[in-house]
């Protein structure tokens, strides 16, 4: 990892909100793309924060502060991402599942999907299954991305799948999941179409759903 990426990662862990902007700019000046800064510096920083929280070295207040530093960084990076070409790849509904308020990762996924040509309908956090189904019905969106970070709330993923099936929409709508508590085996268990470990993976998955050939 380069010094500039390392500095951003450390600023997230040390919650240095007054420095994060200049450190992010230094990475961009060095030629890293906004997505690279997120995937290689911001996300690893939050990973460390998560472990410190787990070990009892950090408290909830630290999680909140780190979240704010990251919101500042991703806001800046979003402004520097090139917008998609008229959202020609189709509509994607994004939501953090009911009971879960984590939204940093979902917003990163949304930014990258929008920059890749998708029309993103972001329903926010703690979204009830009913609202997701209703949005799929009214917008005609054929893709849903669910973000879930809390192990205790994975049942909310199943709820979305069940409600979509009851509404007769499951056949025409593909569902992908992602977030800290997700995995391929959870995706299989919940009956969704795909699991993605990152925002880059999210684009690959949705491109696969729409039949876009990925040449990367
Ligand atoms: C920041 C943070 C918070 C912030 C969130 C701020 C915000 N605006 O989002 C706050 C302080 C609010 C918070 C609260 C809580 N948190 Co918290 N939090 C985190 C932390 C440190 C980072 C999460 C994050 O933003 N990561 C960075 C982003 C970029 O990564 P990401 O979300 O994984 O997203 C990437 C990929 O997963 C993927 N992705 C994400 N979504 C999707 C969707 C699709 C479709 C696809 C394909 C891909 C994809 O792409 C993203 C970009 O690459 C994690 C630790 C961790 N390792 O995740 C704990 C963590 C998730 N939190 C945890 C806990 C326990 C809580 C609380 C219950 C604490 C408490 N006692 O109150 C509350 C829960 C409140 C609630 N009801 O939701 C635990 C969960 C444990 C578990 N297994 O259930 C974790 C894992 C910490 C830990 N190690 O203990 N938290």
Coordinates of N, CA and C and ligand atoms in Angstrom, one line a residue:
X1 N 0.8 -1.2 0.0 CA 0.0 0.0 0.0 C 0.9 1.3 0.0
X2 N 0.5 2.2 -0.8 CA 1.4 3.5 -0.9 C 1.2 4.3 0.4
X3 N 2.1 5.2 0.5 CA 2.1 6.1 1.7 C 0.8 6.9 1.8
X4 N 0.3 7.4 0.6 CA -0.9 8.3 0.6 C -2.1 7.5 1.0
X5 N -2.2 6.2 0.5 CA -3.4 5.4 0.8 C -3.3 5.0 2.3
X6 N -2.1 4.7 2.8 CA -2.0 4.4 4.2 C -2.4 5.5 5.1
X7 N -2.1 6.7 4.6 CA -2.4 7.9 5.5 C -3.9 8.1 5.6
X8 N -4.6 7.8 4.5 CA -6.1 7.9 4.5 C -6.7 6.8 5.5
X9 N -6.1 5.6 5.3 CA -6.6 4.5 6.1 C -6.4 4.8 7.6
X10 N -5.2 5.4 7.9 CA -4.9 5.7 9.3 C -5.8 6.8 9.9
X11 N -6.1 7.8 9.0 CA -6.9 8.9 9.4 C -8.3 8.5 9.8
X12 N -8.8 7.4 9.1 CA -10.1 6.9 9.4 C -10.0 6.2 10.7
X13 N -9.0 5.4 10.9 CA -8.9 4.7 12.2 C -8.7 5.6 13.4
X14 N -7.9 6.7 13.1 CA -7.7 7.7 14.2 C -8.7 8.8 14.3
X15 N -9.7 8.7 13.4 CA -10.9 9.6 13.4 C -10.4 11.1 13.2
X16 N -9.5 11.3 12.3 CA -8.9 12.7 12.2 C -9.7 13.4 11.1
X17 N -10.9 14.0 11.5 CA -11.8 14.6 10.5 C -11.2 15.9 9.8
X18 N -10.3 16.6 10.6 CA -9.8 17.8 10.0 C -8.8 17.6 8.9
X19 N -8.2 16.3 8.8 CA -7.2 16.1 7.9 C -7.6 15.2 6.7
X20 N -8.8 14.6 6.9 CA -9.1 13.5 5.9 C -9.2 14.1 4.4
X21 N -9.8 15.3 4.3 CA -10.0 15.9 3.0 C -8.6 16.0 2.2
X22 N -7.6 16.6 2.9 CA -6.4 16.9 2.2 C -5.7 15.5 1.9
X23 N -5.9 14.5 2.8 CA -5.2 13.2 2.6 C -5.9 12.5 1.4
X24 N -7.2 12.7 1.2 CA -7.9 12.1 0.1 C -7.4 12.7 -1.2
X25 N -7.3 14.1 -1.1 CA -6.9 14.8 -2.3 C -5.5 14.4 -2.8
X26 N -4.6 14.1 -1.8 CA -3.2 13.7 -2.1 C -3.3 12.3 -2.9
X27 N -4.2 11.4 -2.5 CA -4.3 10.1 -3.2 C -4.8 10.4 -4.7
X28 N -5.7 11.3 -4.8 CA -6.2 11.6 -6.2 C -5.1 12.2 -7.0
X29 N -4.4 13.1 -6.4 CA -3.3 13.8 -7.1 C -2.2 12.7 -7.6
X30 N -2.1 11.7 -6.8 CA -1.1 10.7 -7.2 C -1.6 9.7 -8.3
X31 N -2.9 9.9 -8.6 CA -3.4 9.2 -9.7 C -4.4 8.0 -9.4
X32 N -4.7 7.9 -8.1 CA -5.6 6.8 -7.7 C -7.0 7.3 -8.0
X33 N -7.9 6.4 -8.5 CA -9.3 6.8 -8.8 C -10.1 6.8 -7.5
X34 N -11.2 7.5 -7.5 CA -12.1 7.6 -6.3 C -12.4 6.2 -5.8
X35 N -12.7 5.2 -6.7 CA -13.0 3.9 -6.3 C -11.8 3.2 -5.6
X36 N -10.6 3.4 -6.2 CA -9.4 2.8 -5.5 C -9.2 3.4 -4.1
X37 N -9.5 4.7 -4.0 CA -9.3 5.3 -2.6 C -10.2 4.6 -1.6
X38 N -11.5 4.4 -2.1 CA -12.5 3.8 -1.2 C -12.1 2.3 -0.9
X39 N -11.8 1.6 -1.9 CA -11.6 0.1 -1.7 C -10.2 -0.2 -1.1
X40 N -9.2 0.7 -1.4 CA -7.9 0.3 -0.8 C -7.5 1.1 0.4
X41 N -8.2 2.2 0.8 CA -7.8 2.9 2.0 C -9.0 3.1 3.0
X42 N -10.1 3.6 2.5 CA -11.3 3.9 3.4 C -11.8 2.6 3.9
X43 N -12.2 1.6 3.1 CA -12.8 0.4 3.6 C -11.8 -0.4 4.5
X44 N -10.5 -0.5 4.2 CA -9.6 -1.2 5.1 C -9.5 -0.5 6.5
X45 N -9.6 0.9 6.4 CA -9.6 1.7 7.7 C -10.8 1.3 8.5
X46 N -12.0 1.2 7.9 CA -13.2 0.9 8.6 C -13.1 -0.6 9.1
X47 N -12.5 -1.4 8.4 CA -12.3 -2.8 8.8 C -11.6 -2.9 10.1
X48 N -10.5 -2.1 10.2 CA -9.7 -2.0 11.5 C -10.6 -1.5 12.6
X49 N -11.4 -0.4 12.3 CA -12.2 0.2 13.3 C -13.2 -0.9 13.8
X50 N -13.7 -1.7 12.9 CA -14.7 -2.8 13.3 C -14.0 -3.8 14.2
X51 N -12.8 -4.2 13.9 CA -12.0 -5.1 14.8 C -11.8 -4.5 16.2
X52 N -11.4 -3.2 16.2 CA -11.2 -2.6 17.5 C -12.4 -2.5 18.3
X53 N -13.6 -2.3 17.6 CA -14.8 -2.3 18.3 C -15.1 -3.7 18.9
X54 N -14.9 -4.7 18.1 CA -15.1 -6.1 18.5 C -14.3 -6.5 19.7
X55 N -13.0 -6.0 19.7 CA -12.1 -6.3 20.8 C -12.3 -5.5 22.1
X56 N -13.1 -4.5 22.0 CA -13.4 -3.6 23.1 C -12.4 -2.5 23.2
X57 N -11.6 -2.3 22.2 CA -10.6 -1.1 22.2 C -11.4 0.2 21.9
X58 N -12.4 0.0 21.0 CA -13.2 1.2 20.6 C -14.6 1.0 21.1
X59 N -15.3 2.2 21.3 CA -16.7 2.2 21.7 C -17.6 2.7 20.6
X60 N -18.9 2.7 20.9 CA -19.9 3.1 19.9 C -19.5 4.6 19.4
X61 N -19.1 5.4 20.3 CA -18.8 6.8 19.9 C -17.7 6.8 18.9
X62 N -16.7 5.9 19.0 CA -15.7 5.8 18.0 C -16.2 5.4 16.6
X63 N -17.1 4.4 16.7 CA -17.7 3.9 15.4 C -18.4 5.1 14.7
X64 N -19.1 5.9 15.5 CA -19.9 7.1 15.0 C -18.9 8.1 14.4
X65 N -17.8 8.4 15.1 CA -16.8 9.4 14.6 C -16.2 8.9 13.3
X66 N -15.8 7.6 13.3 CA -15.1 7.0 12.1 C -16.1 7.1 11.0
X67 N -17.4 6.8 11.2 CA -18.4 6.9 10.2 C -18.5 8.3 9.6
X68 N -18.4 9.3 10.5 CA -18.5 10.7 10.0 C -17.3 11.0 9.1
X69 N -16.1 10.6 9.6 CA -14.9 10.9 8.8 C -15.0 10.2 7.4
X70 N -15.6 9.0 7.4 CA -15.8 8.3 6.1 C -16.8 9.0 5.2
X71 N -17.9 9.5 5.8 CA -18.9 10.2 5.1 C -18.3 11.4 4.4
X72 N -17.5 12.1 5.1 CA -16.8 13.2 4.5 C -15.9 12.8 3.3
X73 N -15.2 11.7 3.5 CA -14.3 11.3 2.4 C -15.1 10.8 1.2
X74 N -16.2 10.0 1.4 CA -16.9 9.5 0.3 C -17.7 10.6 -0.4
X75 N -18.1 11.6 0.4 CA -18.8 12.8 -0.2 C -17.9 13.5 -1.3
X76 N -16.6 13.7 -0.8 CA -15.7 14.3 -1.7 C -15.4 13.5 -3.0
X77 N -15.3 12.1 -2.7 CA -15.0 11.2 -3.8 C -16.1 11.1 -4.8
X78 N -17.3 11.2 -4.3 CA -18.5 11.1 -5.2 C -18.5 12.3 -6.2
X79 N -18.2 13.5 -5.7 CA -18.1 14.6 -6.6 C -17.1 14.5 -7.7
X80 N -16.1 13.6 -7.5 CA -15.1 13.5 -8.5 C -15.3 12.2 -9.4
X81 N -16.4 11.5 -9.2 CA -16.6 10.4 -10.1 C -17.4 10.8 -11.3
X82 N -17.0 10.3 -12.5 CA -17.7 10.7 -13.7 C -19.1 10.1 -13.7
X83 N -20.1 10.9 -14.0 CA -21.5 10.4 -14.0 C -21.7 9.4 -15.1
X84 N -22.6 8.5 -14.9 CA -22.9 7.5 -15.9 C -23.5 8.1 -17.2
X85 N -23.4 7.4 -18.3 CA -24.0 7.9 -19.5 C -25.5 7.8 -19.6
X86 N -26.2 8.6 -18.9 CA -27.7 8.6 -19.0 C -28.4 7.4 -18.5
X87 N -27.7 6.7 -17.6 CA -28.4 5.6 -16.9 C -29.0 4.6 -17.9
X88 N -28.2 4.2 -18.9 CA -28.8 3.4 -19.9 C -28.8 1.9 -19.6
X89 N -28.2 1.5 -18.5 CA -28.1 0.1 -18.2 C -29.3 -0.4 -17.4
X90 N -30.2 0.5 -16.9 CA -31.4 0.0 -16.2 C -31.4 0.5 -14.8
X91 N -32.6 0.2 -14.1 CA -32.8 0.7 -12.8 C -32.4 -0.3 -11.7
X92 N -31.7 0.2 -10.7 CA -31.3 -0.7 -9.6 C -31.9 -0.1 -8.3
X93 N -32.7 -0.9 -7.5 CA -33.1 -0.4 -6.2 C -32.1 -0.8 -5.2
X94 N -31.6 0.1 -4.4 CA -30.7 -0.2 -3.3 C -31.3 0.1 -2.0
X95 N -31.1 -0.8 -1.0 CA -31.6 -0.6 0.3 C -30.8 -1.3 1.4
X96 N -30.6 -0.6 2.5 CA -30.1 -1.4 3.7 C -31.4 -2.0 4.4
X97 N -31.2 -3.3 4.7 CA -32.4 -4.0 5.1 C -33.0 -3.5 6.5
X98 N -34.2 -3.9 6.7 CA -35.0 -3.5 7.9 C -34.1 -3.9 9.1
X99 N -34.1 -2.9 10.1 CA -33.4 -3.2 11.3 C -31.9 -2.8 11.3
X100 N -31.4 -2.4 10.1 CA -30.0 -2.2 10.0 C -29.8 -0.7 9.5
X101 N -28.9 0.1 10.1 CA -28.8 1.5 9.7 C -27.4 1.8 9.1
X102 N -26.6 0.7 8.8 CA -25.3 1.0 8.2 C -25.6 1.4 6.7
X103 N -25.0 2.5 6.3 CA -25.2 2.9 4.9 C -24.0 3.3 4.1
X104 N -22.8 3.3 4.7 CA -21.6 3.8 4.0 C -21.3 2.9 2.8
X105 N -21.3 1.6 3.0 CA -21.1 0.6 1.9 C -22.1 0.7 0.8
X106 N -23.4 0.8 1.2 CA -24.4 0.9 0.2 C -24.3 2.2 -0.6
X107 N -23.9 3.3 0.0 CA -23.7 4.5 -0.8 C -22.5 4.4 -1.7
X108 N -21.5 3.7 -1.3 CA -20.3 3.5 -2.2 C -20.8 2.6 -3.4
X109 N -21.6 1.6 -3.1 CA -22.1 0.8 -4.2 C -23.0 1.6 -5.2
X110 N -23.8 2.5 -4.6 CA -24.7 3.3 -5.4 C -23.9 4.3 -6.3
X111 N -22.8 4.8 -5.7 CA -22.0 5.8 -6.5 C -21.4 5.1 -7.7
X112 N -20.8 3.9 -7.4 CA -20.1 3.2 -8.5 C -21.1 2.7 -9.6
X113 N -22.3 2.3 -9.1 CA -23.3 1.8 -10.1 C -23.8 3.0 -11.0
X114 N -24.0 4.2 -10.3 CA -24.4 5.4 -11.0 C -23.3 5.8 -12.0
X115 N -22.1 5.7 -11.6 CA -21.0 6.1 -12.5 C -20.8 5.1 -13.6
X116 N -21.4 3.9 -13.4 CA -21.2 2.8 -14.5 C -22.4 2.8 -15.4
X117 N -23.4 3.8 -15.2 CA -24.5 3.8 -16.1 C -25.8 3.3 -15.7
X118 N -26.0 3.0 -14.4 CA -27.2 2.6 -13.8 C -28.0 3.7 -13.2
X119 N -29.4 3.6 -13.3 CA -30.2 4.6 -12.6 C -30.4 4.0 -11.2
X120 N -29.9 4.6 -10.2 CA -29.9 4.1 -8.8 C -31.1 4.7 -8.0
X121 N -31.9 3.8 -7.5 CA -33.0 4.3 -6.6 C -32.6 3.9 -5.2
X122 N -32.1 4.8 -4.5 CA -31.6 4.5 -3.1 C -32.7 4.7 -2.1
X123 N -33.2 3.6 -1.5 CA -34.3 3.8 -0.5 C -33.8 4.1 0.9
X124 N -32.5 4.1 1.1 CA -32.0 4.5 2.4 C -31.7 3.3 3.3
X125 N -31.9 3.5 4.6 CA -31.5 2.5 5.6 C -32.8 2.0 6.3
X126 N -32.7 0.9 7.0 CA -33.8 0.3 7.8 C -35.1 0.3 6.9
X127 N -35.0 -0.3 5.7 CA -36.1 -0.3 4.8 C -36.9 -1.5 4.9
X128 N -38.2 -1.3 5.2 CA -39.1 -2.5 5.3 C -39.3 -3.2 3.9
X129 N -39.5 -4.5 3.9 CA -39.6 -5.3 2.7 C -40.7 -4.7 1.8
X130 N -41.8 -4.3 2.5 CA -43.0 -3.8 1.7 C -42.6 -2.7 0.8
X131 N -41.8 -1.8 1.4 CA -41.4 -0.6 0.6 C -40.5 -1.0 -0.6
X132 N -39.7 -2.0 -0.5 CA -38.9 -2.5 -1.6 C -39.7 -3.1 -2.7
X133 N -40.7 -3.9 -2.2 CA -41.6 -4.6 -3.2 C -42.4 -3.5 -3.9
X134 N -42.9 -2.5 -3.2 CA -43.7 -1.5 -3.8 C -42.9 -0.7 -4.8
X135 N -41.7 -0.4 -4.5 CA -40.8 0.3 -5.4 C -40.5 -0.5 -6.7
X136 N -40.3 -1.8 -6.5 CA -40.1 -2.6 -7.7 C -41.3 -2.6 -8.6
X137 N -42.5 -2.6 -8.0 CA -43.7 -2.6 -8.7 C -43.9 -1.3 -9.5
X138 N -43.7 -0.2 -8.8 CA -44.1 1.1 -9.4 C -43.0 1.6 -10.4
X139 N -41.7 1.2 -10.1 CA -40.7 1.7 -11.0 C -40.3 0.8 -12.2
X140 N -40.8 -0.5 -12.0 CA -40.4 -1.5 -13.0 C -39.0 -1.9 -13.0
X141 N -38.3 -1.6 -11.9 CA -36.9 -2.0 -11.8 C -36.7 -3.5 -11.8
X142 N -35.7 -4.0 -12.5 CA -35.5 -5.4 -12.6 C -34.4 -5.9 -11.7
X143 N -33.8 -5.0 -10.9 CA -32.7 -5.4 -10.0 C -32.7 -4.7 -8.7
X144 N -32.4 -5.5 -7.7 CA -32.4 -5.0 -6.3 C -31.0 -5.4 -5.6
X145 N -30.4 -4.4 -5.0 CA -29.2 -4.7 -4.2 C -29.5 -4.4 -2.7
X146 N -29.3 -5.4 -1.9 CA -29.6 -5.3 -0.5 C -28.3 -5.3 0.3
X147 N -28.2 -4.3 1.2 CA -27.0 -4.2 2.1 C -27.4 -4.7 3.4
X148 N -26.6 -5.6 4.0 CA -26.9 -6.1 5.4 C -25.6 -6.3 6.1
X149 N -25.4 -5.7 7.3 CA -24.2 -5.8 8.0 C -24.4 -6.5 9.4
X150 N -25.6 -6.6 9.9 CA -25.8 -7.1 11.2 C -26.3 -8.6 11.0
X151 N -25.6 -9.5 11.7 CA -26.0 -10.9 11.6 C -27.4 -11.1 12.1
X152 N -27.8 -10.3 13.1 CA -29.1 -10.4 13.7 C -30.3 -10.0 12.8
X153 N -29.9 -9.3 11.7 CA -31.0 -8.9 10.8 C -31.0 -9.6 9.4
X154 N -30.3 -10.7 9.3 CA -30.3 -11.4 8.0 C -31.7 -11.9 7.6
X155 N -32.6 -12.1 8.6 CA -34.0 -12.5 8.4 C -34.7 -11.5 7.5
X156 N -34.2 -10.2 7.5 CA -34.8 -9.2 6.7 C -34.6 -9.4 5.2
X157 N -33.5 -10.1 4.9 CA -33.2 -10.5 3.5 C -34.3 -11.5 3.0
X158 N -34.5 -12.5 3.8 CA -35.5 -13.5 3.5 C -36.8 -12.9 3.3
X159 N -37.1 -11.9 4.2 CA -38.4 -11.3 4.1 C -38.7 -10.6 2.7
X160 N -37.6 -10.0 2.2 CA -37.7 -9.3 0.9 C -38.0 -10.4 -0.2
X161 N -37.2 -11.5 -0.1 CA -37.4 -12.6 -1.1 C -38.9 -13.1 -1.0
X162 N -39.3 -13.3 0.2 CA -40.7 -13.9 0.3 C -41.8 -12.9 -0.2
X163 N -41.6 -11.7 0.2 CA -42.6 -10.7 -0.2 C -42.6 -10.5 -1.8
X164 N -41.4 -10.5 -2.3 CA -41.3 -10.4 -3.8 C -42.0 -11.6 -4.5
X165 N -41.8 -12.8 -3.9 CA -42.5 -14.0 -4.5 C -44.0 -13.9 -4.3
X166 N -44.4 -13.5 -3.1 CA -45.9 -13.3 -2.9 C -46.5 -12.3 -3.9
X167 N -45.7 -11.3 -4.2 CA -46.2 -10.2 -5.1 C -46.1 -10.6 -6.6
X168 N -45.6 -11.8 -6.8 CA -45.4 -12.3 -8.2 C -44.3 -11.6 -9.0
X169 N -43.4 -10.9 -8.3 CA -42.3 -10.2 -8.9 C -41.0 -10.9 -9.0
X170 N -40.9 -11.9 -8.2 CA -39.5 -12.5 -8.0 C -38.9 -13.0 -9.3
X171 N -39.8 -13.6 -10.2 CA -39.3 -14.1 -11.5 C -38.6 -13.1 -12.4
X172 N -39.1 -11.8 -12.3 CA -38.5 -10.8 -13.2 C -37.5 -9.9 -12.5
X173 N -37.3 -10.0 -11.2 CA -36.4 -9.1 -10.5 C -35.2 -9.9 -9.9
X174 N -34.0 -9.6 -10.3 CA -32.8 -10.2 -9.7 C -32.5 -9.5 -8.4
X175 N -32.0 -10.3 -7.4 CA -31.6 -9.7 -6.1 C -30.2 -10.1 -5.8
X176 N -29.4 -9.1 -5.4 CA -28.0 -9.3 -5.0 C -27.9 -8.8 -3.5
X177 N -27.0 -9.4 -2.8 CA -26.8 -9.0 -1.4 C -25.3 -8.7 -1.2
X178 N -25.0 -7.8 -0.2 CA -23.6 -7.5 0.2 C -23.6 -6.9 1.5
X179 N -22.4 -6.7 2.1 CA -22.2 -6.1 3.4 C -21.6 -7.1 4.3
X180 N -21.0 -6.6 5.5 CA -20.2 -7.4 6.3 C -20.7 -8.8 6.7
X181 N -22.0 -9.0 6.9 CA -22.4 -10.3 7.4 C -22.8 -11.2 6.3
X182 N -22.7 -10.8 5.0 CA -23.1 -11.6 3.9 C -22.0 -12.5 3.4
X183 N -22.4 -13.5 2.6 CA -21.5 -14.4 2.0 C -22.2 -15.2 1.0
X184 N -21.5 -15.9 0.2 CA -22.1 -16.7 -0.9 C -23.1 -17.8 -0.2
X185 N -22.6 -18.4 0.9 CA -23.5 -19.4 1.5 C -24.8 -18.8 2.0
X186 N -24.7 -17.5 2.6 CA -25.9 -16.8 3.0 C -26.8 -16.5 1.8
X187 N -26.2 -16.1 0.7 CA -27.0 -15.8 -0.5 C -27.8 -17.1 -0.9
X188 N -27.1 -18.2 -0.9 CA -27.7 -19.5 -1.3 C -28.9 -19.8 -0.3
X189 N -28.6 -19.6 1.0 CA -29.6 -19.9 2.0 C -30.8 -19.0 1.9
X190 N -30.6 -17.8 1.5 CA -31.7 -16.8 1.5 C -32.5 -16.9 0.1
X191 N -31.9 -17.6 -0.8 CA -32.5 -17.7 -2.1 C -32.4 -16.4 -3.0
X192 N -31.3 -15.7 -2.8 CA -31.1 -14.5 -3.7 C -30.2 -15.0 -4.9
X193 N -30.0 -14.1 -5.9 CA -29.3 -14.5 -7.1 C -27.8 -14.3 -7.0
X194 N -27.3 -13.4 -6.1 CA -25.9 -13.2 -6.1 C -25.4 -12.6 -4.8
X195 N -24.1 -12.8 -4.5 CA -23.5 -12.1 -3.4 C -22.3 -11.4 -3.9
X196 N -22.1 -10.1 -3.5 CA -20.9 -9.4 -3.9 C -20.1 -8.8 -2.7
X197 N -18.8 -9.0 -2.7 CA -18.0 -8.6 -1.6 C -17.6 -7.1 -1.6
X198 N -17.8 -6.4 -2.8 CA -17.3 -5.0 -2.9 C -18.2 -4.3 -3.9
X199 N -18.0 -3.0 -4.0 CA -18.7 -2.2 -4.9 C -18.3 -2.6 -6.4
X200 N -17.1 -2.9 -6.6 CA -16.6 -3.3 -7.9 C -17.4 -4.6 -8.3
X201 N -17.5 -5.5 -7.3 CA -18.2 -6.8 -7.5 C -19.7 -6.5 -7.8
X202 N -20.2 -5.5 -7.2 CA -21.6 -5.2 -7.4 C -21.8 -4.8 -8.9
X203 N -21.0 -4.0 -9.4 CA -21.1 -3.6 -10.9 C -21.0 -4.9 -11.7
X204 N -20.0 -5.7 -11.4 CA -19.9 -7.0 -12.2 C -21.1 -7.8 -12.2
X205 N -21.7 -7.9 -11.0 CA -23.0 -8.7 -10.8 C -24.1 -8.1 -11.6
X206 N -24.3 -6.8 -11.5 CA -25.5 -6.2 -12.2 C -25.2 -6.2 -13.7
X207 N -24.0 -6.0 -14.1 CA -23.7 -6.1 -15.5 C -24.0 -7.5 -16.0
X208 N -23.8 -8.5 -15.2 CA -24.1 -9.9 -15.5 C -25.6 -10.1 -15.6
X209 N -26.4 -9.4 -14.7 CA -27.8 -9.5 -14.8 C -28.4 -8.9 -16.1
X210 N -27.8 -7.8 -16.5 CA -28.3 -7.1 -17.7 C -27.7 -7.6 -19.0
X211 N -26.7 -8.6 -18.8 CA -26.1 -9.1 -20.0 C -25.0 -8.3 -20.6
X212 N -24.5 -7.3 -19.8 CA -23.4 -6.5 -20.3 C -22.2 -7.3 -20.2
X213 N -21.4 -7.3 -21.3 CA -20.1 -8.1 -21.2 C -19.1 -7.3 -20.5
X214 N -18.5 -7.9 -19.5 CA -17.4 -7.2 -18.7 C -16.1 -7.6 -19.3
X215 N -15.3 -6.7 -19.8 CA -14.1 -7.1 -20.4 C -12.9 -6.8 -19.5
X216 N -13.1 -6.5 -18.2 CA -12.0 -6.2 -17.3 C -11.2 -7.5 -17.0
Ligands
LIG1 C1 -19.2 2.5 10.7 C2 -20.0 1.4 11.5 C3 -21.1 1.7 12.2 C4 -21.8 3.1 12.1 C5 -22.5 3.2 10.7 C6 -22.5 4.6 10.1 C7 -23.1 4.6 8.8 N1 -23.6 5.8 8.4 O1 -23.2 3.6 8.0 C8 -22.7 3.1 13.3 C9 -22.0 3.8 14.5 C10 -24.1 3.8 13.1 C11 -22.9 1.7 13.6 C12 -23.9 1.2 14.4 C13 -23.9 -0.2 14.9 N2 -23.0 -1.2 14.6 CO1 -21.7 -1.0 13.2 N3 -20.1 -0.9 12.2 C14 -19.5 0.0 11.5 C15 -18.2 -0.6 10.9 C16 -17.0 -0.1 11.7 C17 -17.9 -0.2 9.4 C18 -19.1 -0.5 8.4 C19 -18.7 0.2 7.1 O2 -19.2 1.3 6.8 N4 -17.7 -0.4 6.4 C20 -17.2 0.2 5.1 C21 -18.0 -0.1 3.9 C22 -17.3 0.6 2.7 O3 -17.9 -1.5 3.8 P1 -19.3 -2.4 3.7 O4 -20.4 -1.8 4.4 O5 -18.9 -3.8 4.0 O6 -19.6 -2.3 2.2 C23 -18.8 -2.8 1.1 C24 -19.1 -4.2 0.8 O7 -19.5 -5.0 1.8 C25 -20.0 -4.2 -0.4 N5 -21.4 -4.0 -0.2 C26 -22.1 -3.4 0.7 N6 -23.4 -3.4 0.5 C27 -23.6 -4.1 -0.6 C28 -24.7 -4.4 -1.4 C29 -24.6 -5.2 -2.5 C30 -25.8 -5.6 -3.3 C31 -23.3 -5.6 -2.9 C32 -23.2 -6.5 -4.1 C33 -22.2 -5.3 -2.2 C34 -22.3 -4.5 -1.1 O8 -19.5 -3.0 -1.1 C35 -19.1 -2.0 -0.1 C36 -18.0 -1.2 -0.7 O9 -16.9 -2.0 -1.1 C37 -18.5 -2.1 10.9 C38 -17.3 -3.0 10.9 C39 -17.1 -3.8 9.6 N7 -16.1 -4.5 9.5 O10 -18.0 -3.7 8.7 C40 -19.3 -2.2 12.2 C41 -20.3 -3.4 12.4 C42 -21.0 -3.7 11.1 N8 -21.3 -2.8 13.4 C43 -21.6 -3.7 14.3 C44 -22.5 -3.4 15.3 C45 -22.7 -4.5 16.4 C46 -23.2 -2.2 15.4 C47 -24.3 -1.9 16.4 C48 -25.3 -3.0 16.8 C49 -23.6 -1.3 17.7 C50 -24.4 -1.0 18.9 N9 -24.1 -1.8 19.9 O11 -25.3 -0.3 18.8 C51 -25.0 -0.7 15.8 C52 -26.2 -1.2 14.9 C53 -27.2 -0.2 14.6 C54 -28.2 -0.8 13.6 N10 -29.4 -1.0 14.0 O12 -27.9 -1.0 12.5 C55 -20.9 -5.0 14.0 C56 -21.9 -6.1 13.4 C57 -21.6 -7.5 14.0 C58 -22.5 -8.5 13.4 N11 -21.9 -9.5 12.8 O13 -23.7 -8.4 13.5 C59 -19.7 -4.7 13.1 C60 -19.3 -5.8 12.1 C61 -18.5 -4.3 14.1 C62 -18.0 -5.4 14.8 N12 -16.9 -6.0 14.3 O14 -18.5 -5.8 15.9 N13 -21.9 0.9 13.0

